[in-house]
Amino acid sequence: MSPVPPPAPAETTTWAPDRIPDPHPCLACPQAPVQTLATGNPPPLPIVVLISGSGSNLQALIDGATDGSLPIRIACVIANRGDAYGLERARRAGIGTQVLSHKDFGDRKTFDTALMALIDGFQPGLVVLAGFMRILTPDFVAHYQGRLLNIHPSLLPKYRGLHTHERALAARETEHGATVHFVTAELDGGPAILQARVSVAADDDASRLAARVLVQEHRLYPQVVRWFAQGRLELGPNDLPRLDGQALAEPLRLDLLTPDQLA
Ligand code: NHR
Ligand code: GAR
């Protein structure tokens, strides 16, 4: 048997602010037909991933979708910067990409309105922020309530916002890490689901520390996305995440998950 050829490189579409796509661009998505295969499994959850940069967390999700460990279909990767390297990762995997530059919009509200229209064209069940660097308006966040996740490079509630590694080092923390949370209007303040810890070494600098945190991020995000795609994770009453029907008053720890939780 000859090997399966790699997917054809996908195109990136860059949208001018007055030309948000209509009708739904998902019709052009090269992965879409996968859903029609009669596998006996429920169809994979369509997700949209928002990025601004390297996209290594996106890559972890692509890898999980490709090796079958994540029941998701990445319907589209959207970047607010045309030079985000994650776009290249998506194209290589045959995933459709879109660029919507915030610089083309007069204010946050009009950018977010256009971003919502673009995302909704793909009818995702989940929207994943993976190194996405624009603060989102309360209207945007409310529109995706309970289906919008972020990964943040700190042990929240410590070090919300930017430059988390530098701030953890300056405070002489002995432990640092990353958190996956549901996004709310409060920046990095939404209900936390899962955390991974990293020890801070005496001679750490921010880039070494960031690299070790990233390794953990690549384990954290697929785990949480898997739970959500399996229908085991939801945002329950009082803004508390629920896993397998159990409310999480505190984030779970990756190193303390039970075999049932990992299943
Ligand atoms: N939006 C809301 N409403 N709530 C959250 O929890 C969000 C969010 C948007 C992004 C990711 C977040 C992170 O994990 C995130 C969480 C960007 C900034 C920021 O200050 C802060 C936190 C996060 C993302 N952005 C600047 C801005 O003016 C731009 C910085 C830049 O372009 O480099 O939007 O850390
Ligand atoms: C990750 O460390 C992520 O947690 C962080 O940026 C990096 C993105 O890496 N996110 C933020 O700081 C959001 N403000 P990646 O592009 O390689 O996934």
Short mmCIF file of C-alpha atoms and ligand atoms in Angstrom, two decimals:
data_model
loop_
_atom_site.label_atom_id
_atom_site.label_comp_id
_atom_site.label_asym_id
_atom_site.label_seq_id
_atom_site.Cartn_x
_atom_site.Cartn_y
_atom_site.Cartn_z
CA MET A 1 0.00 0.00 0.00
CA SER A 2 1.27 3.43 -0.78
CA PRO A 3 1.39 5.84 2.18
CA VAL A 4 -1.45 8.31 2.63
CA PRO A 5 -0.36 11.59 1.02
CA PRO A 6 -0.09 14.60 3.33
CA PRO A 7 -3.03 17.02 3.15
CA ALA A 8 -2.74 19.71 0.51
CA PRO A 9 -1.48 23.01 2.01
CA ALA A 10 -4.49 25.09 2.98
CA GLU A 11 -5.00 28.70 2.07
CA THR A 12 -5.00 31.59 4.51
CA THR A 13 -7.73 34.16 4.01
CA THR A 14 -7.12 37.66 5.32
CA TRP A 15 -10.32 39.59 5.88
CA ALA A 16 -10.66 43.31 5.43
CA PRO A 17 -12.97 44.73 8.09
CA ASP A 18 -15.77 45.46 5.63
CA ARG A 19 -15.63 41.97 4.13
CA ILE A 20 -16.46 39.45 6.82
CA PRO A 21 -17.31 36.19 5.07
CA ASP A 22 -20.82 35.34 4.08
CA PRO A 23 -22.02 32.66 3.64
CA HIS A 24 -20.32 30.34 6.13
CA PRO A 25 -16.68 29.75 5.19
CA CYS A 26 -16.75 26.34 6.91
CA LEU A 27 -17.89 24.93 3.58
CA ALA A 28 -14.32 25.47 2.43
CA CYS A 29 -12.75 23.64 5.37
CA PRO A 30 -10.67 20.69 4.16
CA GLN A 31 -11.38 18.66 7.33
CA ALA A 32 -15.17 18.95 7.10
CA PRO A 33 -15.83 15.72 5.16
CA VAL A 34 -14.21 13.71 7.98
CA GLN A 35 -17.44 14.16 9.92
CA THR A 36 -19.46 12.23 7.40
CA LEU A 37 -17.42 9.03 7.74
CA ALA A 38 -19.57 6.25 9.16
CA THR A 39 -17.27 5.24 12.03
CA GLY A 40 -19.95 4.48 14.60
CA ASN A 41 -18.37 7.13 16.88
CA PRO A 42 -20.10 10.42 17.61
CA PRO A 43 -18.86 13.12 15.24
CA PRO A 44 -15.81 14.99 16.53
CA LEU A 45 -16.49 18.32 18.21
CA PRO A 46 -15.82 21.23 15.85
CA ILE A 47 -13.52 23.75 17.52
CA VAL A 48 -12.03 27.08 16.52
CA VAL A 49 -8.57 28.00 17.85
CA LEU A 50 -7.50 31.64 18.26
CA ILE A 51 -3.77 32.37 18.23
CA SER A 52 -1.36 35.29 18.08
CA GLY A 53 2.04 33.63 17.93
CA SER A 54 4.02 30.42 17.79
CA GLY A 55 1.06 28.10 18.22
CA SER A 56 2.80 25.30 20.10
CA ASN A 57 -0.37 24.76 22.14
CA LEU A 58 -2.29 24.64 18.86
CA GLN A 59 0.21 22.00 17.71
CA ALA A 60 -0.56 19.86 20.76
CA LEU A 61 -4.24 19.97 19.79
CA ILE A 62 -3.49 19.22 16.13
CA ASP A 63 -1.39 16.24 17.21
CA GLY A 64 -4.21 14.92 19.42
CA ALA A 65 -6.79 15.35 16.66
CA THR A 66 -4.47 13.61 14.20
CA ASP A 67 -3.53 10.64 16.39
CA GLY A 68 -7.16 10.10 17.41
CA SER A 69 -6.66 10.85 21.11
CA LEU A 70 -8.82 14.02 20.89
CA PRO A 71 -12.36 13.72 19.49
CA ILE A 72 -12.21 17.15 17.88
CA ARG A 73 -12.14 18.61 14.41
CA ILE A 74 -10.24 21.90 14.22
CA ALA A 75 -12.63 23.76 11.94
CA CYS A 76 -10.40 26.83 11.66
CA VAL A 77 -7.40 28.61 13.18
CA ILE A 78 -7.83 32.37 13.42
CA ALA A 79 -4.94 34.75 14.14
CA ASN A 80 -5.00 38.47 14.82
CA ARG A 81 -1.53 38.70 13.23
CA GLY A 82 -0.63 37.58 9.75
CA ASP A 83 2.87 36.59 10.89
CA ALA A 84 1.73 34.18 13.61
CA TYR A 85 3.78 30.99 13.10
CA GLY A 86 0.81 28.91 14.24
CA LEU A 87 -0.84 29.69 10.88
CA GLU A 88 1.92 27.73 9.21
CA ARG A 89 1.37 24.81 11.59
CA ALA A 90 -2.33 24.81 10.72
CA ARG A 91 -1.69 25.01 6.97
CA ARG A 92 0.72 22.09 7.22
CA ALA A 93 -2.00 20.05 8.89
CA GLY A 94 -4.49 20.97 6.15
CA ILE A 95 -6.53 23.16 8.49
CA GLY A 96 -8.16 26.32 7.15
CA THR A 97 -6.80 29.60 8.52
CA GLN A 98 -8.08 33.14 8.75
CA VAL A 99 -6.39 36.38 9.71
CA LEU A 100 -8.36 39.19 11.26
CA SER A 101 -6.03 42.00 12.27
CA HIS A 102 -7.18 44.10 15.22
CA LYS A 103 -5.25 46.97 13.62
CA ASP A 104 -7.87 47.15 10.87
CA PHE A 105 -10.58 48.06 13.37
CA GLY A 106 -11.21 51.32 15.16
CA ASP A 107 -11.97 49.86 18.56
CA ARG A 108 -12.23 46.61 20.48
CA LYS A 109 -15.98 46.36 20.04
CA THR A 110 -15.92 46.39 16.24
CA PHE A 111 -12.99 43.95 16.16
CA ASP A 112 -14.77 41.58 18.52
CA THR A 113 -18.04 41.83 16.56
CA ALA A 114 -16.22 40.88 13.36
CA LEU A 115 -14.35 38.10 15.16
CA MET A 116 -17.63 36.67 16.46
CA ALA A 117 -19.13 36.67 12.96
CA LEU A 118 -16.05 34.91 11.60
CA ILE A 119 -16.00 32.29 14.38
CA ASP A 120 -19.74 31.63 14.21
CA GLY A 121 -19.44 30.82 10.51
CA PHE A 122 -17.69 27.63 11.61
CA GLN A 123 -20.40 26.74 14.16
CA PRO A 124 -17.88 25.57 16.75
CA GLY A 125 -18.91 23.77 19.93
CA LEU A 126 -15.81 25.17 21.62
CA VAL A 127 -13.53 28.17 21.11
CA VAL A 128 -9.96 27.79 22.37
CA LEU A 129 -7.60 30.69 23.12
CA ALA A 130 -4.06 29.38 22.58
CA GLY A 131 -1.63 32.23 23.13
CA PHE A 132 -4.21 34.73 21.91
CA MET A 133 -3.02 38.18 22.98
CA ARG A 134 -6.08 40.45 22.68
CA ILE A 135 -8.33 41.15 25.64
CA LEU A 136 -11.92 40.30 24.67
CA THR A 137 -14.96 42.47 25.40
CA PRO A 138 -17.68 41.37 27.85
CA ASP A 139 -20.13 40.95 24.91
CA PHE A 140 -17.76 38.56 23.17
CA VAL A 141 -17.18 36.55 26.32
CA ALA A 142 -20.92 36.39 27.09
CA HIS A 143 -21.65 35.13 23.58
CA TYR A 144 -19.38 32.09 24.14
CA GLN A 145 -20.10 31.58 27.81
CA GLY A 146 -19.29 28.02 28.85
CA ARG A 147 -17.58 27.22 25.54
CA LEU A 148 -14.53 29.49 25.66
CA LEU A 149 -11.27 28.23 27.20
CA ASN A 150 -7.91 29.89 27.81
CA ILE A 151 -4.50 28.62 28.91
CA HIS A 152 -2.60 31.04 31.08
CA PRO A 153 1.07 30.69 32.04
CA SER A 154 0.78 30.99 35.83
CA LEU A 155 -0.80 29.28 38.81
CA LEU A 156 -3.93 31.44 38.83
CA PRO A 157 -5.08 33.41 40.75
CA LYS A 158 -1.42 34.42 40.94
CA TYR A 159 -0.04 36.58 38.13
CA ARG A 160 -2.97 37.46 35.94
CA GLY A 161 -2.10 39.40 32.80
CA LEU A 162 1.23 39.55 31.01
CA HIS A 163 4.91 38.79 31.81
CA THR A 164 4.02 36.07 34.28
CA HIS A 165 7.40 34.31 34.26
CA GLU A 166 9.34 37.49 34.96
CA ARG A 167 6.96 38.39 37.78
CA ALA A 168 7.13 34.91 39.36
CA LEU A 169 10.95 35.07 39.28
CA ALA A 170 11.02 38.60 40.72
CA ALA A 171 8.81 37.39 43.60
CA ARG A 172 11.22 34.47 44.21
CA GLU A 173 8.48 31.90 43.81
CA THR A 174 9.62 28.30 44.25
CA GLU A 175 6.68 27.01 42.21
CA HIS A 176 5.13 28.30 39.01
CA GLY A 177 3.02 26.72 36.29
CA ALA A 178 0.00 27.03 34.03
CA THR A 179 -3.78 27.01 34.34
CA VAL A 180 -6.64 26.21 31.94
CA HIS A 181 -9.80 28.16 32.74
CA PHE A 182 -13.17 29.07 31.32
CA VAL A 183 -12.99 32.66 30.10
CA THR A 184 -15.13 35.31 31.73
CA ALA A 185 -15.11 39.09 31.39
CA GLU A 186 -12.63 39.28 34.28
CA LEU A 187 -9.18 39.00 32.71
CA ASP A 188 -7.64 35.63 33.68
CA GLY A 189 -10.23 35.51 36.46
CA GLY A 190 -12.58 32.86 35.04
CA PRO A 191 -13.16 29.54 36.81
CA ALA A 192 -10.02 27.40 36.79
CA ILE A 193 -10.22 23.76 35.66
CA LEU A 194 -6.74 22.22 35.65
CA GLN A 195 -3.26 23.32 36.69
CA ALA A 196 0.25 21.96 36.28
CA ARG A 197 3.13 22.97 38.51
CA VAL A 198 6.76 23.52 37.69
CA SER A 199 9.59 23.97 40.22
CA VAL A 200 11.56 27.17 39.87
CA ALA A 201 15.31 26.53 39.81
CA ALA A 202 17.76 28.83 41.60
CA ASP A 203 19.42 29.85 38.34
CA ASP A 204 16.23 30.13 36.21
CA ASP A 205 15.69 32.94 33.79
CA ALA A 206 12.33 33.79 32.26
CA SER A 207 12.93 31.98 28.98
CA ARG A 208 14.10 28.74 30.61
CA LEU A 209 11.19 28.84 33.01
CA ALA A 210 8.73 29.62 30.18
CA ALA A 211 10.04 26.64 28.20
CA ARG A 212 9.44 24.25 31.12
CA VAL A 213 5.96 25.69 31.71
CA LEU A 214 5.17 25.23 27.99
CA VAL A 215 5.99 21.51 28.21
CA GLN A 216 3.30 21.24 30.88
CA GLU A 217 0.87 23.39 28.87
CA HIS A 218 1.10 20.86 26.05
CA ARG A 219 -0.16 18.17 28.44
CA LEU A 220 -2.74 20.38 30.17
CA TYR A 221 -4.67 21.78 27.23
CA PRO A 222 -5.34 18.50 25.40
CA GLN A 223 -6.57 16.93 28.64
CA VAL A 224 -9.11 19.70 29.26
CA VAL A 225 -10.19 19.85 25.61
CA ARG A 226 -10.66 16.05 25.67
CA TRP A 227 -12.95 16.30 28.71
CA PHE A 228 -14.99 19.02 27.05
CA ALA A 229 -15.24 17.15 23.74
CA GLN A 230 -16.31 13.99 25.57
CA GLY A 231 -19.13 15.97 27.19
CA ARG A 232 -17.64 15.43 30.68
CA LEU A 233 -16.73 19.06 31.39
CA GLU A 234 -19.13 21.99 31.56
CA LEU A 235 -19.48 25.35 33.20
CA GLY A 236 -22.12 24.67 35.83
CA PRO A 237 -24.24 26.83 38.12
CA ASN A 238 -22.51 29.62 40.07
CA ASP A 239 -19.75 29.68 37.46
CA LEU A 240 -18.24 26.46 38.81
CA PRO A 241 -16.69 24.03 36.35
CA ARG A 242 -18.14 20.50 36.61
CA LEU A 243 -16.21 17.38 35.63
CA ASP A 244 -18.22 14.14 35.43
CA GLY A 245 -21.03 15.93 37.31
CA GLN A 246 -18.72 16.97 40.17
CA ALA A 247 -18.33 20.71 40.84
CA LEU A 248 -14.71 21.90 41.03
CA ALA A 249 -14.35 24.44 43.84
CA GLU A 250 -10.61 24.40 43.16
CA PRO A 251 -8.69 23.60 39.99
CA LEU A 252 -7.61 19.98 39.58
CA ARG A 253 -3.88 19.23 39.48
CA LEU A 254 -2.49 17.36 36.52
CA ASP A 255 -0.11 15.34 38.72
CA LEU A 256 -2.95 14.25 41.03
CA LEU A 257 -5.55 13.14 38.47
CA THR A 258 -7.08 9.71 39.11
CA PRO A 259 -7.12 6.95 36.46
CA ASP A 260 -10.88 7.60 36.05
CA GLN A 261 -10.26 11.28 35.41
CA LEU A 262 -7.49 10.45 32.95
CA ALA A 263 -9.64 7.90 31.08
N1 NHR B 1 -10.45 38.27 27.53
C1 NHR B 1 -11.24 38.23 28.60
N2 NHR B 1 -12.32 39.01 28.60
N3 NHR B 1 -11.00 37.45 29.68
C2 NHR B 1 -9.90 36.69 29.69
O1 NHR B 1 -9.68 35.92 30.75
C3 NHR B 1 -9.00 36.70 28.60
C4 NHR B 1 -9.32 37.53 27.51
C5 NHR B 1 -8.47 37.61 26.39
C6 NHR B 1 -7.30 36.89 26.37
C7 NHR B 1 -5.60 35.48 27.47
C8 NHR B 1 -4.73 36.25 28.48
C9 NHR B 1 -3.64 35.38 29.08
O2 NHR B 1 -3.79 34.18 29.22
C10 NHR B 1 -6.95 36.11 27.47
C11 NHR B 1 -7.79 35.98 28.57
C12 NHR B 1 -3.87 39.34 26.51
C13 NHR B 1 -3.63 40.26 27.50
C14 NHR B 1 -3.30 41.70 27.16
O3 NHR B 1 -3.01 42.49 28.03
C15 NHR B 1 -3.76 39.85 28.82
C16 NHR B 1 -4.09 38.54 29.11
C17 NHR B 1 -4.34 37.63 28.10
C18 NHR B 1 -4.21 38.02 26.79
N4 NHR B 1 -3.34 42.06 25.86
C19 NHR B 1 -3.08 43.41 25.35
C20 NHR B 1 -4.39 44.11 24.93
O4 NHR B 1 -4.39 45.36 24.95
C21 NHR B 1 -2.20 43.38 24.12
C22 NHR B 1 -0.87 42.76 24.39
C23 NHR B 1 -0.11 42.38 23.13
O5 NHR B 1 -0.63 42.51 22.01
O6 NHR B 1 1.01 41.87 23.27
O7 NHR B 1 -5.36 43.44 24.55
O8 NHR B 1 -2.60 35.91 29.52
C1 GAR B 2 1.79 30.14 26.19
O1 GAR B 2 2.72 30.09 27.25
C2 GAR B 2 0.46 30.63 26.69
O2 GAR B 2 0.15 30.17 27.97
C3 GAR B 2 0.71 32.11 26.73
O3 GAR B 2 1.49 32.39 25.59
C4 GAR B 2 2.18 31.22 25.19
C5 GAR B 2 1.74 30.88 23.80
O4 GAR B 2 2.54 29.88 23.27
N1 GAR B 2 -0.50 32.84 26.69
C6 GAR B 2 -0.55 34.10 27.04
O5 GAR B 2 0.38 34.67 27.56
C7 GAR B 2 -1.88 34.75 26.75
N2 GAR B 2 -1.78 36.10 27.13
P1 GAR B 2 2.13 29.14 21.94
O6 GAR B 2 1.76 30.23 20.94
O7 GAR B 2 3.38 28.43 21.53
O8 GAR B 2 1.00 28.21 22.23
#
